[in-house]
mmCIF file of C-alpha atoms in Angstrom:
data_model
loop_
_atom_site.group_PDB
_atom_site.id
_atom_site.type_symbol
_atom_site.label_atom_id
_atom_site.label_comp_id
_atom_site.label_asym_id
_atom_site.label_seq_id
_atom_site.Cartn_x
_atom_site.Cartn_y
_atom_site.Cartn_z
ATOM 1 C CA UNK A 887 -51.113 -69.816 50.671
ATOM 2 C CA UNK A 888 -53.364 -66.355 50.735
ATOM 3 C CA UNK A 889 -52.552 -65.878 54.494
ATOM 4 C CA UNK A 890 -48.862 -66.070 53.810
ATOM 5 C CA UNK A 891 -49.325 -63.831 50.386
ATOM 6 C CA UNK A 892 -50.868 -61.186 52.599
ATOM 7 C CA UNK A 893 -48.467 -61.115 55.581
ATOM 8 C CA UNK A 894 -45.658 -60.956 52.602
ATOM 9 C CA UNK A 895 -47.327 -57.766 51.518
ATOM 10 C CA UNK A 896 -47.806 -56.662 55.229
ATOM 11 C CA UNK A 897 -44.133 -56.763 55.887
ATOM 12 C CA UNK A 898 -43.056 -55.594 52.872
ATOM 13 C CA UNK A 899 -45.819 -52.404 52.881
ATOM 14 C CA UNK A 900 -43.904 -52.181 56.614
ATOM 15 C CA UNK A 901 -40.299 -52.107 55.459
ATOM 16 C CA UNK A 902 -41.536 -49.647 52.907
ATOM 17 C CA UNK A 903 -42.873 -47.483 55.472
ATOM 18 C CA UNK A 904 -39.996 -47.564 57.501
ATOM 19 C CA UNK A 905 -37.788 -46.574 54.480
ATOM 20 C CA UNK A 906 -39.487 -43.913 53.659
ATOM 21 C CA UNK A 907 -39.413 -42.043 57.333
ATOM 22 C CA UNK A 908 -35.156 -41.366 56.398
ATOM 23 C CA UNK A 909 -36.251 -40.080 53.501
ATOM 24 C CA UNK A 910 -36.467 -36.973 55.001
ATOM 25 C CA UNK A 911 -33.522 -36.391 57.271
ATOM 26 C CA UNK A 912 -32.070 -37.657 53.963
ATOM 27 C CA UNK A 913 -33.009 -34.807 52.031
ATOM 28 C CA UNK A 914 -32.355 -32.357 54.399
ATOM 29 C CA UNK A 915 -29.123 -33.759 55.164
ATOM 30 C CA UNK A 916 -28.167 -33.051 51.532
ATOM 31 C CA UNK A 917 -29.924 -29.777 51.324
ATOM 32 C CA UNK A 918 -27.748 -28.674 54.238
ATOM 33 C CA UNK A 919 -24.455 -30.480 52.172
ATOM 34 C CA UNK A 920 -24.986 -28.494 49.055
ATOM 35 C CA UNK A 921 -25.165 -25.280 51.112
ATOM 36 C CA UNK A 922 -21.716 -26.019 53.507
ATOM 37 C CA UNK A 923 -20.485 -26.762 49.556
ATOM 38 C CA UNK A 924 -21.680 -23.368 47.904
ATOM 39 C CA UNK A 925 -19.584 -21.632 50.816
ATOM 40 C CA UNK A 926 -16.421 -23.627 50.483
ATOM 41 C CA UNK A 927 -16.201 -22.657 47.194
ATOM 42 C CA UNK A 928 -16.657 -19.231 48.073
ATOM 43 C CA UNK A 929 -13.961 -19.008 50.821
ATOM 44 C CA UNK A 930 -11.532 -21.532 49.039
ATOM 45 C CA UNK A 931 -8.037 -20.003 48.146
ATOM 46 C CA UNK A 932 -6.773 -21.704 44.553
ATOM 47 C CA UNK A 933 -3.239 -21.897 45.036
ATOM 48 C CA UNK A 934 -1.547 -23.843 42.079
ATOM 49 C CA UNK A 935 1.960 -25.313 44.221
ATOM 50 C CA UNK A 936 5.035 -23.715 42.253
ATOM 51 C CA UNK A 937 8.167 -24.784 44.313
ATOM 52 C CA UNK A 938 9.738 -21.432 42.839
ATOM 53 C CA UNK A 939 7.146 -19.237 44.458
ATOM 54 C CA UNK A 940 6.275 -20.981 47.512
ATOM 55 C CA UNK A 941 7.163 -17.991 49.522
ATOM 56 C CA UNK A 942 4.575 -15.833 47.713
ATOM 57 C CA UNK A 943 2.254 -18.878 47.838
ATOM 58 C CA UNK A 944 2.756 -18.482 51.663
ATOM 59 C CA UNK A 945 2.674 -14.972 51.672
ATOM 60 C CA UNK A 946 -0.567 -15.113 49.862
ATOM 61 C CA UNK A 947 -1.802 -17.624 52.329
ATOM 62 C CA UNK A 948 -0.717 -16.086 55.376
ATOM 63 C CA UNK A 949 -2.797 -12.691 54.479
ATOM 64 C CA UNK A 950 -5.867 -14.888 54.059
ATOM 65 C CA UNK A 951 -5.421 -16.842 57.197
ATOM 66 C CA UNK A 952 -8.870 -16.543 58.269
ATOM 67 C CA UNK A 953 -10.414 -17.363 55.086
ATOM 68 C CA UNK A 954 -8.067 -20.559 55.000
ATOM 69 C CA UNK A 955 -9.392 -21.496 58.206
ATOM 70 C CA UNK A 956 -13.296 -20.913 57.797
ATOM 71 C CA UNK A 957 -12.864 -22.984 54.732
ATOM 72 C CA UNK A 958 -11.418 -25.868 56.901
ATOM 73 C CA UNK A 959 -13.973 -25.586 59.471
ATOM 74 C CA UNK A 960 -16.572 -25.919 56.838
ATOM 75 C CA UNK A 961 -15.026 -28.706 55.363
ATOM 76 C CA UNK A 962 -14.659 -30.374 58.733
ATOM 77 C CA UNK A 963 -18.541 -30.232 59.114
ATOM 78 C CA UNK A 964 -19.374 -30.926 55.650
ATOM 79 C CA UNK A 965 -16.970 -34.086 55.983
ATOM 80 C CA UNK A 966 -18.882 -35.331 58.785
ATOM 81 C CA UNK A 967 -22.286 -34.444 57.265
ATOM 82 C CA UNK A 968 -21.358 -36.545 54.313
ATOM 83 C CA UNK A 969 -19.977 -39.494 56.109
ATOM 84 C CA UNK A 970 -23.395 -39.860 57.880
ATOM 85 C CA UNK A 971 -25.279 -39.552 54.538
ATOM 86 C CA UNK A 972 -23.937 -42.611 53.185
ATOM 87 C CA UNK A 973 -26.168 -44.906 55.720
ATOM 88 C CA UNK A 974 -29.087 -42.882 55.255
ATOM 89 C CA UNK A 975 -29.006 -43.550 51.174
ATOM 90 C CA UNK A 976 -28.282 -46.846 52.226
ATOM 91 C CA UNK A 977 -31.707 -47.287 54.412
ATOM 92 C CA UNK A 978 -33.200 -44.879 51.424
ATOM 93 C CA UNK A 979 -32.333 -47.243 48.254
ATOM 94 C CA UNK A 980 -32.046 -50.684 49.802
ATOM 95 C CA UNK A 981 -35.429 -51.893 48.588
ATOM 96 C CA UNK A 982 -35.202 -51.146 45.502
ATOM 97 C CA UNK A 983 -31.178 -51.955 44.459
ATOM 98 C CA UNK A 984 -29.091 -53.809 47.237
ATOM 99 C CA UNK A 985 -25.960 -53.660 45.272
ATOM 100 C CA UNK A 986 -26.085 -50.205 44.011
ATOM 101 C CA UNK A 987 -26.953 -48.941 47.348
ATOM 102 C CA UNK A 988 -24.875 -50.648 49.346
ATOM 103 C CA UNK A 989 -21.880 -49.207 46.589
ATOM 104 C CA UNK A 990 -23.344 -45.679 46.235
ATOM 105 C CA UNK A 991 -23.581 -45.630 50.483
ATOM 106 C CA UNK A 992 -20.022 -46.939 50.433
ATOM 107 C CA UNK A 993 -18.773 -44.164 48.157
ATOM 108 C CA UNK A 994 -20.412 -41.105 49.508
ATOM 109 C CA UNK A 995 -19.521 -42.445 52.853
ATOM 110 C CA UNK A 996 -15.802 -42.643 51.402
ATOM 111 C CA UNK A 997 -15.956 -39.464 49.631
ATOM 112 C CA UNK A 998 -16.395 -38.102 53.194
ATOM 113 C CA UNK A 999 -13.257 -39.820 54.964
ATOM 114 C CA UNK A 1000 -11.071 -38.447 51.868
ATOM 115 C CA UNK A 1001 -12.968 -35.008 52.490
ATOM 116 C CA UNK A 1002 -11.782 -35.959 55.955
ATOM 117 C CA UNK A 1003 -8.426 -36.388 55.130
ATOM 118 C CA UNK A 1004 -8.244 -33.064 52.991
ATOM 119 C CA UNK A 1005 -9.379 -30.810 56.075
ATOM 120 C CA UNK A 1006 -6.584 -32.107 58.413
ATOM 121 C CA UNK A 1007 -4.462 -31.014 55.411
ATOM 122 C CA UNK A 1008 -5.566 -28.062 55.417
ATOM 123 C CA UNK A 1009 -5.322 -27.258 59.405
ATOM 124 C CA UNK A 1010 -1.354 -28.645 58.635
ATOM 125 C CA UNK A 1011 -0.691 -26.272 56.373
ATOM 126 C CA UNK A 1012 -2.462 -23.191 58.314
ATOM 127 C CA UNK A 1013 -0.101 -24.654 61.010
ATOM 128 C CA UNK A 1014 2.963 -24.461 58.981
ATOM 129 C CA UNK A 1015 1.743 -21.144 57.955
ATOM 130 C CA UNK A 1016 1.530 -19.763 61.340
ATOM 131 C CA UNK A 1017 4.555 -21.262 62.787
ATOM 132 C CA UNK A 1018 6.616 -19.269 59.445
ATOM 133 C CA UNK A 1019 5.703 -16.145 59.681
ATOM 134 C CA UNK A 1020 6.175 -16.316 63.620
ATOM 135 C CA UNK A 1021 9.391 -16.589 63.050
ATOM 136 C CA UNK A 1022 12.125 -13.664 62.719
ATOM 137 C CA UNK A 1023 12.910 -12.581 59.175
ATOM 138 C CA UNK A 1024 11.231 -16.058 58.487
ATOM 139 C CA UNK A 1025 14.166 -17.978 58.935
ATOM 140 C CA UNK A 1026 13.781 -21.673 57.777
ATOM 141 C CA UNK A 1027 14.309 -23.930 54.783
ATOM 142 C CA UNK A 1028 12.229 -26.893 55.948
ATOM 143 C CA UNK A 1029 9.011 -25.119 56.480
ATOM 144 C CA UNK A 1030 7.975 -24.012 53.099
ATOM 145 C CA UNK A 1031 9.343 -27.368 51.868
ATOM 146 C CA UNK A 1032 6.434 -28.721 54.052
ATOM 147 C CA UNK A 1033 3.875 -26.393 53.066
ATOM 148 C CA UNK A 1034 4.734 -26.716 49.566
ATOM 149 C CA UNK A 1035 4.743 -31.251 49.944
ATOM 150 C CA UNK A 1036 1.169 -30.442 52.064
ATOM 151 C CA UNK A 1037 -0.482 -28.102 49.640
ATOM 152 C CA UNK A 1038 -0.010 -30.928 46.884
ATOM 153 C CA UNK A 1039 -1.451 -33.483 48.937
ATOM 154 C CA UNK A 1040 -4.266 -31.829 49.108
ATOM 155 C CA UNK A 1041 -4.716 -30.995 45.623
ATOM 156 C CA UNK A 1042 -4.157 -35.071 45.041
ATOM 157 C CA UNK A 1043 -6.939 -35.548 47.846
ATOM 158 C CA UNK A 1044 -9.134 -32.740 46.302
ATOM 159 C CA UNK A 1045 -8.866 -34.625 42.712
ATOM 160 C CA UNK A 1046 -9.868 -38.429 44.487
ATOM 161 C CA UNK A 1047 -12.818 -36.885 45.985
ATOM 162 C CA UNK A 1048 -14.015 -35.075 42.891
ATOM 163 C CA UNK A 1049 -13.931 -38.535 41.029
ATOM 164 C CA UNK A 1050 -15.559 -40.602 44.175
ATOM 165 C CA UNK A 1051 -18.418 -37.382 44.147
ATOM 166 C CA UNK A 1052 -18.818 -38.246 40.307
ATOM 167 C CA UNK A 1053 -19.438 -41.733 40.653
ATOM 168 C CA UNK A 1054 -21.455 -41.595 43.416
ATOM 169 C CA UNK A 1055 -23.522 -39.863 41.936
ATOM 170 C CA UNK A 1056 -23.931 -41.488 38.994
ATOM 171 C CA UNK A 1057 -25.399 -44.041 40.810
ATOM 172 C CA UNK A 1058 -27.690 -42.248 43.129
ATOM 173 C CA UNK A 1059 -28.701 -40.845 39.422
ATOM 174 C CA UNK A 1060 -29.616 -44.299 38.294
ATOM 175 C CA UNK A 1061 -31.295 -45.068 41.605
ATOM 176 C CA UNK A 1062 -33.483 -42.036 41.515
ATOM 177 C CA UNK A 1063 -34.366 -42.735 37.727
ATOM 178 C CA UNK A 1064 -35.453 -46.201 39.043
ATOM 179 C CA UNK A 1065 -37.270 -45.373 42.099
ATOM 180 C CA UNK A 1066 -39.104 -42.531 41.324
ATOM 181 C CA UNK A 1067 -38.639 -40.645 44.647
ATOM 182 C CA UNK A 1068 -37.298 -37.778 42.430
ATOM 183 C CA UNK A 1069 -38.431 -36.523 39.299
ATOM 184 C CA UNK A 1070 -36.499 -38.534 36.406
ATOM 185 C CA UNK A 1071 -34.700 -35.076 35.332
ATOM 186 C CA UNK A 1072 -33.282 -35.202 38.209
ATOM 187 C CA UNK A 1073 -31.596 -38.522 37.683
ATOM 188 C CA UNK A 1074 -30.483 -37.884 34.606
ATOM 189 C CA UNK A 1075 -28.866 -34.503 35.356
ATOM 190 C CA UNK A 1076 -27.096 -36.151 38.428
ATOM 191 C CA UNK A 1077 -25.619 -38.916 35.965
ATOM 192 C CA UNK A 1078 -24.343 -36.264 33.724
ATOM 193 C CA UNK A 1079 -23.059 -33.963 36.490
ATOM 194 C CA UNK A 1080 -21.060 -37.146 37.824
ATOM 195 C CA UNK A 1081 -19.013 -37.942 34.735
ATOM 196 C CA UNK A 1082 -18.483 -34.387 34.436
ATOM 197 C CA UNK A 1083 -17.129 -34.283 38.267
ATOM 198 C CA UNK A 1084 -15.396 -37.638 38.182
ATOM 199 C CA UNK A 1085 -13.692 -36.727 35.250
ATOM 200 C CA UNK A 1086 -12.920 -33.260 35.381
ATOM 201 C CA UNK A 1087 -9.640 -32.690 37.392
ATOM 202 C CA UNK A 1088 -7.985 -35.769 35.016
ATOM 203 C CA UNK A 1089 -8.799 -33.722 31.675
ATOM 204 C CA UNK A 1090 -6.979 -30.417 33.417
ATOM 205 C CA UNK A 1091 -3.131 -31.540 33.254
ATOM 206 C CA UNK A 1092 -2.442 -29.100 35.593
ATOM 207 C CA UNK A 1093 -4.459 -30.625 38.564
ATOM 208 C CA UNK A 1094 -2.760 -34.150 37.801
ATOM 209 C CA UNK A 1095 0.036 -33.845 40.242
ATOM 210 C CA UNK A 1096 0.507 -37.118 41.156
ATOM 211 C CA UNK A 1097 3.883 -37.312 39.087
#
């Protein structure tokens, strides 16, 4: 019985070890998130769709096309960035919490493909942007009807990943709390930012555009 007692602790002390070696990537990989996110917000256009002045909407857009792009192009990076984090929190937190890791993997990972989702949206509408003003005296009816349907799919996208960011990390929150690898603070401020984010674009009527 000792012999098998120690090789339990062997492997385990192991597994441990080998946890602990994407700890790092981990962090950095989220260091390196948090900064892509700082300069989304600073290059992000708020544009509130308003059928009746889509062609200012446009207008606006089309004098900012470059910003509208960079923002994509971060996105596009920071979507792939946070698709790849969700495994490493996985390999992170799987000793100590297999279901909560395996759901708080699951939604960062998703958060990502929605993130995903809202950067092709965005490339659309810089498309439909271009292809308007290219044409003379901006003659079409369909176009801004397009860029008007794509701007509030991406608000709708924007608001899903706002509430799978909250949850997500409300759990990495309780995960930290338990493990330890972070201060507690820490935890506890990343459980309160996530209700804040999950909940935050359903308490603003005006972002609830589902309807």
């Amino acid at each position: 019985m000792q012999p098998a007692t120690c090789n339990f602790f062997v492997v385990k002390k192991k597994s441990l070890n080998e946890n602990r070696k994407v700890e790092r990537p981990s962090g950095l990989l989220a260091i390196v998130i948090s900064f892509l996110i700082i300069a989304s917000i600073l290059t992000q256009l708020d544009v509130k769709p308003d059928y009746s002045k889509i062609l200012d909407d446009i207008s606006l857009l089309n004098e900012n096309i470059f910003r509208l792009r960079l923002n994509a192009f971060i996105w596009l990076a920071n979507s792939v960035f946070i698709i790849f984090l969700g495994p490493l929190i996985l390999i992170t937190f799987l000793p100590h919490g297999r279901s909560s890791s395996y759901l708080a993997a699951f939604l960062v990972s998703a958060t990502g493909i929605i993130y995903h989702l809202y950067t092709a949206t965005c490339f659309n509408i810089i498309s439909i942007i271009s292809e308007y003003s290219s044409l003379p005296d901006n003659e079409s009816s369909i176009l801004p009807s397009l860029a008007f349907s794509m701007l509030i799919s991406k608000i709708n996208l924007q608001l899903i990943a706002y509430t799978l960011t909250g949850i997500s990390a409300c759990i990495l929150g309780l995960l930290i709390v338990r493990t330890g690898y972070l201060p507690r603070i820490i935890g506890i401020m990343s459980i309160a930012g996530g209700l804040v984010y999950a909940i935050y674009g359903w308490l603003d009527s005006e972002n609830l555009v589902f309807a």
